[in-house]
């Protein structure tokens, strides 16, 4: 996490490109909607320029948004994007959600919900109940994806939110990028809301 274009360039020089820059702000939940995410940056200079443009653009679109800094990351790829979310339901307690992720969340509304925590077997059955599961199982000759790693991630997240207790409000990992079988998965964006009271 950095605060200036110069720091962003220095951070990128320590990583392997291509790079991604994301705004960090408690007032911006959907970063891509306000130009708060830039993908595929090739050089540290590109990263510095992206931070400059992003800061100016957000200041114009959301002048009251508190910008805490910018996150510089190595760009990761996967074959399928999942959403892994959790909410603390007032009646049932922590609930874990898994579904189609990335920009498909609102388009497909393809989700499965269970009470947290869940074991890996339950997490896998939740994933396999999704419409996008066919893409993960080798649709039309494509490679099978690492459903085991995705199920493990869902299970572990469900245990985290269960263990936090009453302070937990909500959590979103979107997207969780799932790679080919045996190559795992990686969370490339996440946020958690806790109740300080």
PDB file of C-alpha atoms in Angstrom:
ATOM      1  CA  UNK A   1       0.000   0.000   0.000  1.00  0.00           C
ATOM      2  CA  UNK A   2       1.368   3.382  -1.029  1.00  0.00           C
ATOM      3  CA  UNK A   3       0.360   7.011  -0.816  1.00  0.00           C
ATOM      4  CA  UNK A   4       2.055   8.702  -3.772  1.00  0.00           C
ATOM      5  CA  UNK A   5       2.880   7.979  -7.428  1.00  0.00           C
ATOM      6  CA  UNK A   6       6.576   7.864  -6.523  1.00  0.00           C
ATOM      7  CA  UNK A   7       5.972   5.262  -3.815  1.00  0.00           C
ATOM      8  CA  UNK A   8       3.818   3.298  -6.267  1.00  0.00           C
ATOM      9  CA  UNK A   9       6.662   3.164  -8.773  1.00  0.00           C
ATOM     10  CA  UNK A  10       9.103   2.032  -6.075  1.00  0.00           C
ATOM     11  CA  UNK A  11       6.691  -0.688  -4.903  1.00  0.00           C
ATOM     12  CA  UNK A  12       6.189  -1.968  -8.448  1.00  0.00           C
ATOM     13  CA  UNK A  13       9.954  -2.208  -8.939  1.00  0.00           C
ATOM     14  CA  UNK A  14      10.001  -4.834  -6.153  1.00  0.00           C
ATOM     15  CA  UNK A  15       7.317  -6.981  -7.837  1.00  0.00           C
ATOM     16  CA  UNK A  16       6.982  -8.975 -11.039  1.00  0.00           C
ATOM     17  CA  UNK A  17       4.768  -7.346 -13.679  1.00  0.00           C
ATOM     18  CA  UNK A  18       2.302  -6.885 -15.094  1.00  0.00           C
ATOM     19  CA  UNK A  19       0.781  -4.873 -12.271  1.00  0.00           C
ATOM     20  CA  UNK A  20      -2.599  -3.835 -10.895  1.00  0.00           C
ATOM     21  CA  UNK A  21      -3.362  -0.641  -8.979  1.00  0.00           C
ATOM     22  CA  UNK A  22      -6.444  -0.314  -6.733  1.00  0.00           C
ATOM     23  CA  UNK A  23      -7.688   2.574  -4.652  1.00  0.00           C
ATOM     24  CA  UNK A  24      -7.999   1.925  -0.911  1.00  0.00           C
ATOM     25  CA  UNK A  25     -10.954   3.791   0.578  1.00  0.00           C
ATOM     26  CA  UNK A  26     -13.597   2.939   3.180  1.00  0.00           C
ATOM     27  CA  UNK A  27     -16.005   4.999   1.062  1.00  0.00           C
ATOM     28  CA  UNK A  28     -15.519   3.069  -2.184  1.00  0.00           C
ATOM     29  CA  UNK A  29     -16.885  -0.469  -2.221  1.00  0.00           C
ATOM     30  CA  UNK A  30     -17.174  -1.046  -5.985  1.00  0.00           C
ATOM     31  CA  UNK A  31     -13.794   0.217  -7.142  1.00  0.00           C
ATOM     32  CA  UNK A  32     -14.255  -0.500 -10.850  1.00  0.00           C
ATOM     33  CA  UNK A  33     -17.400   1.664 -10.973  1.00  0.00           C
ATOM     34  CA  UNK A  34     -15.366   4.814 -10.232  1.00  0.00           C
ATOM     35  CA  UNK A  35     -12.125   3.992 -12.060  1.00  0.00           C
ATOM     36  CA  UNK A  36     -10.508   2.704  -8.889  1.00  0.00           C
ATOM     37  CA  UNK A  37      -8.874  -0.317 -10.549  1.00  0.00           C
ATOM     38  CA  UNK A  38      -6.317  -0.325 -13.375  1.00  0.00           C
ATOM     39  CA  UNK A  39      -5.129  -3.658 -14.791  1.00  0.00           C
ATOM     40  CA  UNK A  40      -2.258  -4.770 -17.003  1.00  0.00           C
ATOM     41  CA  UNK A  41       0.300  -2.086 -16.209  1.00  0.00           C
ATOM     42  CA  UNK A  42       3.661  -3.090 -17.645  1.00  0.00           C
ATOM     43  CA  UNK A  43       6.249  -0.866 -15.958  1.00  0.00           C
ATOM     44  CA  UNK A  44       6.758   0.979 -12.664  1.00  0.00           C
ATOM     45  CA  UNK A  45       6.330   4.252 -14.592  1.00  0.00           C
ATOM     46  CA  UNK A  46       2.946   3.023 -15.860  1.00  0.00           C
ATOM     47  CA  UNK A  47       1.988   2.311 -12.240  1.00  0.00           C
ATOM     48  CA  UNK A  48       2.955   5.848 -11.141  1.00  0.00           C
ATOM     49  CA  UNK A  49       0.931   7.397 -13.973  1.00  0.00           C
ATOM     50  CA  UNK A  50      -2.068   5.196 -13.112  1.00  0.00           C
ATOM     51  CA  UNK A  51      -1.994   6.361  -9.478  1.00  0.00           C
ATOM     52  CA  UNK A  52      -1.887  10.013 -10.605  1.00  0.00           C
ATOM     53  CA  UNK A  53      -4.829   9.584 -13.013  1.00  0.00           C
ATOM     54  CA  UNK A  54      -6.819   7.484 -10.543  1.00  0.00           C
ATOM     55  CA  UNK A  55      -6.424   9.978  -7.711  1.00  0.00           C
ATOM     56  CA  UNK A  56      -7.507  12.878  -9.930  1.00  0.00           C
ATOM     57  CA  UNK A  57     -10.466  10.969 -11.392  1.00  0.00           C
ATOM     58  CA  UNK A  58     -11.800   9.836  -8.010  1.00  0.00           C
ATOM     59  CA  UNK A  59     -11.362  13.317  -6.531  1.00  0.00           C
ATOM     60  CA  UNK A  60     -13.558  14.632  -9.340  1.00  0.00           C
ATOM     61  CA  UNK A  61     -16.208  11.881  -9.182  1.00  0.00           C
ATOM     62  CA  UNK A  62     -16.307  11.427  -5.391  1.00  0.00           C
ATOM     63  CA  UNK A  63     -14.826  14.542  -3.787  1.00  0.00           C
ATOM     64  CA  UNK A  64     -15.859  13.461  -0.278  1.00  0.00           C
ATOM     65  CA  UNK A  65     -14.322   9.969  -0.516  1.00  0.00           C
ATOM     66  CA  UNK A  66     -11.500   9.335   1.940  1.00  0.00           C
ATOM     67  CA  UNK A  67      -8.560   7.870   0.035  1.00  0.00           C
ATOM     68  CA  UNK A  68      -6.224   5.994   2.370  1.00  0.00           C
ATOM     69  CA  UNK A  69      -3.809   5.057  -0.393  1.00  0.00           C
ATOM     70  CA  UNK A  70      -3.309   2.781  -3.363  1.00  0.00           C
ATOM     71  CA  UNK A  71      -2.586  -0.916  -3.476  1.00  0.00           C
ATOM     72  CA  UNK A  72       0.053  -2.089  -5.977  1.00  0.00           C
ATOM     73  CA  UNK A  73      -0.165  -5.795  -6.785  1.00  0.00           C
ATOM     74  CA  UNK A  74       1.180  -8.333  -9.221  1.00  0.00           C
ATOM     75  CA  UNK A  75      -1.552  -9.167 -11.724  1.00  0.00           C
ATOM     76  CA  UNK A  76      -2.914 -12.696 -11.276  1.00  0.00           C
ATOM     77  CA  UNK A  77      -4.956 -14.773 -13.681  1.00  0.00           C
ATOM     78  CA  UNK A  78      -7.453 -17.558 -13.311  1.00  0.00           C
ATOM     79  CA  UNK A  79      -9.980 -19.361 -15.457  1.00  0.00           C
ATOM     80  CA  UNK A  80     -13.082 -18.663 -13.342  1.00  0.00           C
ATOM     81  CA  UNK A  81     -13.918 -15.877 -10.900  1.00  0.00           C
ATOM     82  CA  UNK A  82     -15.848 -16.770  -7.753  1.00  0.00           C
ATOM     83  CA  UNK A  83     -17.405 -14.585  -5.103  1.00  0.00           C
ATOM     84  CA  UNK A  84     -16.942 -15.809  -1.541  1.00  0.00           C
ATOM     85  CA  UNK A  85     -18.953 -13.747   0.883  1.00  0.00           C
ATOM     86  CA  UNK A  86     -20.306 -13.930   4.382  1.00  0.00           C
ATOM     87  CA  UNK A  87     -22.915 -12.041   6.382  1.00  0.00           C
ATOM     88  CA  UNK A  88     -23.842 -12.119  10.037  1.00  0.00           C
ATOM     89  CA  UNK A  89     -27.567 -12.782   9.927  1.00  0.00           C
ATOM     90  CA  UNK A  90     -29.382 -11.520  13.052  1.00  0.00           C
ATOM     91  CA  UNK A  91     -31.369 -14.744  13.317  1.00  0.00           C
ATOM     92  CA  UNK A  92     -29.021 -17.467  12.048  1.00  0.00           C
ATOM     93  CA  UNK A  93     -25.573 -16.018  12.727  1.00  0.00           C
ATOM     94  CA  UNK A  94     -22.710 -16.180  10.200  1.00  0.00           C
ATOM     95  CA  UNK A  95     -23.761 -17.285   6.716  1.00  0.00           C
ATOM     96  CA  UNK A  96     -21.282 -18.194   3.956  1.00  0.00           C
ATOM     97  CA  UNK A  97     -22.043 -17.392   0.318  1.00  0.00           C
ATOM     98  CA  UNK A  98     -20.304 -18.650  -2.819  1.00  0.00           C
ATOM     99  CA  UNK A  99     -21.225 -17.761  -6.375  1.00  0.00           C
ATOM    100  CA  UNK A 100     -20.245 -16.443  -9.769  1.00  0.00           C
ATOM    101  CA  UNK A 101     -17.784 -13.640  -9.121  1.00  0.00           C
ATOM    102  CA  UNK A 102     -16.267 -10.596 -10.754  1.00  0.00           C
ATOM    103  CA  UNK A 103     -18.697  -8.587 -12.826  1.00  0.00           C
ATOM    104  CA  UNK A 104     -20.985 -11.634 -13.158  1.00  0.00           C
ATOM    105  CA  UNK A 105     -22.189 -11.330  -9.536  1.00  0.00           C
ATOM    106  CA  UNK A 106     -25.053  -8.987 -10.332  1.00  0.00           C
ATOM    107  CA  UNK A 107     -25.683 -10.332 -13.824  1.00  0.00           C
ATOM    108  CA  UNK A 108     -26.116 -14.044 -13.064  1.00  0.00           C
ATOM    109  CA  UNK A 109     -27.101 -14.035  -9.367  1.00  0.00           C
ATOM    110  CA  UNK A 110     -25.711 -17.578  -9.260  1.00  0.00           C
ATOM    111  CA  UNK A 111     -25.101 -18.237  -5.540  1.00  0.00           C
ATOM    112  CA  UNK A 112     -25.266 -20.908  -2.846  1.00  0.00           C
ATOM    113  CA  UNK A 113     -25.711 -20.072   0.854  1.00  0.00           C
ATOM    114  CA  UNK A 114     -25.086 -22.081   4.043  1.00  0.00           C
ATOM    115  CA  UNK A 115     -24.645 -21.488   7.752  1.00  0.00           C
ATOM    116  CA  UNK A 116     -20.994 -21.033   8.700  1.00  0.00           C
ATOM    117  CA  UNK A 117     -18.729 -22.776   9.326  1.00  0.00           C
ATOM    118  CA  UNK A 118     -18.722 -25.390   6.569  1.00  0.00           C
ATOM    119  CA  UNK A 119     -16.329 -28.276   5.970  1.00  0.00           C
ATOM    120  CA  UNK A 120     -14.521 -28.665   2.634  1.00  0.00           C
ATOM    121  CA  UNK A 121     -16.976 -31.344   1.494  1.00  0.00           C
ATOM    122  CA  UNK A 122     -19.932 -28.991   2.060  1.00  0.00           C
ATOM    123  CA  UNK A 123     -18.058 -26.108   0.409  1.00  0.00           C
ATOM    124  CA  UNK A 124     -17.398 -28.298  -2.623  1.00  0.00           C
ATOM    125  CA  UNK A 125     -21.074 -29.250  -2.883  1.00  0.00           C
ATOM    126  CA  UNK A 126     -21.980 -25.553  -2.736  1.00  0.00           C
ATOM    127  CA  UNK A 127     -19.587 -24.802  -5.605  1.00  0.00           C
ATOM    128  CA  UNK A 128     -20.834 -27.768  -7.625  1.00  0.00           C
ATOM    129  CA  UNK A 129     -24.443 -26.542  -7.247  1.00  0.00           C
ATOM    130  CA  UNK A 130     -23.637 -23.333  -9.146  1.00  0.00           C
ATOM    131  CA  UNK A 131     -24.441 -22.853 -12.822  1.00  0.00           C
ATOM    132  CA  UNK A 132     -20.822 -21.865 -13.461  1.00  0.00           C
ATOM    133  CA  UNK A 133     -19.634 -25.182 -11.987  1.00  0.00           C
ATOM    134  CA  UNK A 134     -19.743 -26.641 -15.503  1.00  0.00           C
ATOM    135  CA  UNK A 135     -16.954 -24.253 -16.481  1.00  0.00           C
ATOM    136  CA  UNK A 136     -14.874 -25.611 -13.621  1.00  0.00           C
ATOM    137  CA  UNK A 137     -15.450 -29.265 -14.488  1.00  0.00           C
ATOM    138  CA  UNK A 138     -13.945 -29.149 -17.972  1.00  0.00           C
ATOM    139  CA  UNK A 139     -16.701 -27.686 -20.153  1.00  0.00           C
ATOM    140  CA  UNK A 140     -16.391 -28.656 -23.845  1.00  0.00           C
ATOM    141  CA  UNK A 141     -12.886 -30.011 -23.516  1.00  0.00           C
ATOM    142  CA  UNK A 142     -11.430 -27.149 -21.496  1.00  0.00           C
ATOM    143  CA  UNK A 143      -9.117 -27.951 -18.598  1.00  0.00           C
ATOM    144  CA  UNK A 144     -10.637 -28.906 -15.250  1.00  0.00           C
ATOM    145  CA  UNK A 145     -10.161 -26.267 -12.590  1.00  0.00           C
ATOM    146  CA  UNK A 146      -8.967 -26.532  -8.996  1.00  0.00           C
ATOM    147  CA  UNK A 147     -12.324 -27.031  -7.270  1.00  0.00           C
ATOM    148  CA  UNK A 148     -10.504 -28.609  -4.293  1.00  0.00           C
ATOM    149  CA  UNK A 149      -8.523 -25.410  -3.668  1.00  0.00           C
ATOM    150  CA  UNK A 150     -11.647 -23.279  -4.067  1.00  0.00           C
ATOM    151  CA  UNK A 151     -13.566 -25.494  -1.615  1.00  0.00           C
ATOM    152  CA  UNK A 152     -10.711 -25.241   0.880  1.00  0.00           C
ATOM    153  CA  UNK A 153     -10.749 -21.433   0.580  1.00  0.00           C
ATOM    154  CA  UNK A 154     -14.528 -21.287   1.100  1.00  0.00           C
ATOM    155  CA  UNK A 155     -14.269 -23.552   4.150  1.00  0.00           C
ATOM    156  CA  UNK A 156     -11.416 -21.559   5.696  1.00  0.00           C
ATOM    157  CA  UNK A 157     -13.206 -18.245   5.148  1.00  0.00           C
ATOM    158  CA  UNK A 158     -16.328 -19.699   6.767  1.00  0.00           C
ATOM    159  CA  UNK A 159     -14.281 -20.654   9.837  1.00  0.00           C
ATOM    160  CA  UNK A 160     -12.707 -17.193  10.026  1.00  0.00           C
ATOM    161  CA  UNK A 161     -16.058 -15.420  10.073  1.00  0.00           C
ATOM    162  CA  UNK A 162     -17.441 -17.936  12.553  1.00  0.00           C
ATOM    163  CA  UNK A 163     -14.468 -17.473  14.883  1.00  0.00           C
ATOM    164  CA  UNK A 164     -14.633 -13.650  14.828  1.00  0.00           C
ATOM    165  CA  UNK A 165     -17.908 -13.779  16.721  1.00  0.00           C
ATOM    166  CA  UNK A 166     -20.337 -10.951  17.308  1.00  0.00           C
ATOM    167  CA  UNK A 167     -18.028  -8.235  15.921  1.00  0.00           C
ATOM    168  CA  UNK A 168     -18.324  -9.751  12.448  1.00  0.00           C
ATOM    169  CA  UNK A 169     -20.741  -7.980  10.063  1.00  0.00           C
ATOM    170  CA  UNK A 170     -19.797  -8.928   6.513  1.00  0.00           C
ATOM    171  CA  UNK A 171     -16.961 -10.070   4.265  1.00  0.00           C
ATOM    172  CA  UNK A 172     -16.517 -10.170   0.491  1.00  0.00           C
ATOM    173  CA  UNK A 173     -13.745 -11.856  -1.484  1.00  0.00           C
ATOM    174  CA  UNK A 174     -14.386 -10.915  -5.104  1.00  0.00           C
ATOM    175  CA  UNK A 175     -12.930 -12.296  -7.161  1.00  0.00           C
ATOM    176  CA  UNK A 176     -11.399 -15.526  -5.976  1.00  0.00           C
ATOM    177  CA  UNK A 177      -9.553 -16.579  -9.140  1.00  0.00           C
ATOM    178  CA  UNK A 178      -9.594 -20.347  -9.690  1.00  0.00           C
ATOM    179  CA  UNK A 179      -6.770 -21.776 -11.810  1.00  0.00           C
ATOM    180  CA  UNK A 180      -6.403 -25.162 -13.493  1.00  0.00           C
ATOM    181  CA  UNK A 181      -6.527 -28.299 -11.335  1.00  0.00           C
ATOM    182  CA  UNK A 182      -3.509 -28.480  -9.043  1.00  0.00           C
ATOM    183  CA  UNK A 183      -2.647 -24.790  -9.486  1.00  0.00           C
ATOM    184  CA  UNK A 184      -4.806 -23.399  -6.678  1.00  0.00           C
ATOM    185  CA  UNK A 185      -6.742 -20.199  -6.369  1.00  0.00           C
ATOM    186  CA  UNK A 186      -6.017 -16.668  -5.195  1.00  0.00           C
ATOM    187  CA  UNK A 187      -8.117 -13.903  -3.676  1.00  0.00           C
ATOM    188  CA  UNK A 188      -7.340 -10.707  -5.554  1.00  0.00           C
ATOM    189  CA  UNK A 189      -9.717  -8.376  -3.726  1.00  0.00           C
ATOM    190  CA  UNK A 190     -11.361  -8.556  -0.329  1.00  0.00           C
ATOM    191  CA  UNK A 191     -13.035  -6.407   2.281  1.00  0.00           C
ATOM    192  CA  UNK A 192     -14.356  -7.062   5.769  1.00  0.00           C
ATOM    193  CA  UNK A 193     -16.672  -4.992   7.958  1.00  0.00           C
ATOM    194  CA  UNK A 194     -16.467  -5.305  11.742  1.00  0.00           C
ATOM    195  CA  UNK A 195     -18.645  -3.683  14.371  1.00  0.00           C
ATOM    196  CA  UNK A 196     -16.494  -1.640  16.756  1.00  0.00           C
ATOM    197  CA  UNK A 197     -19.338  -1.498  19.262  1.00  0.00           C
TER     198      UNK A 197
END
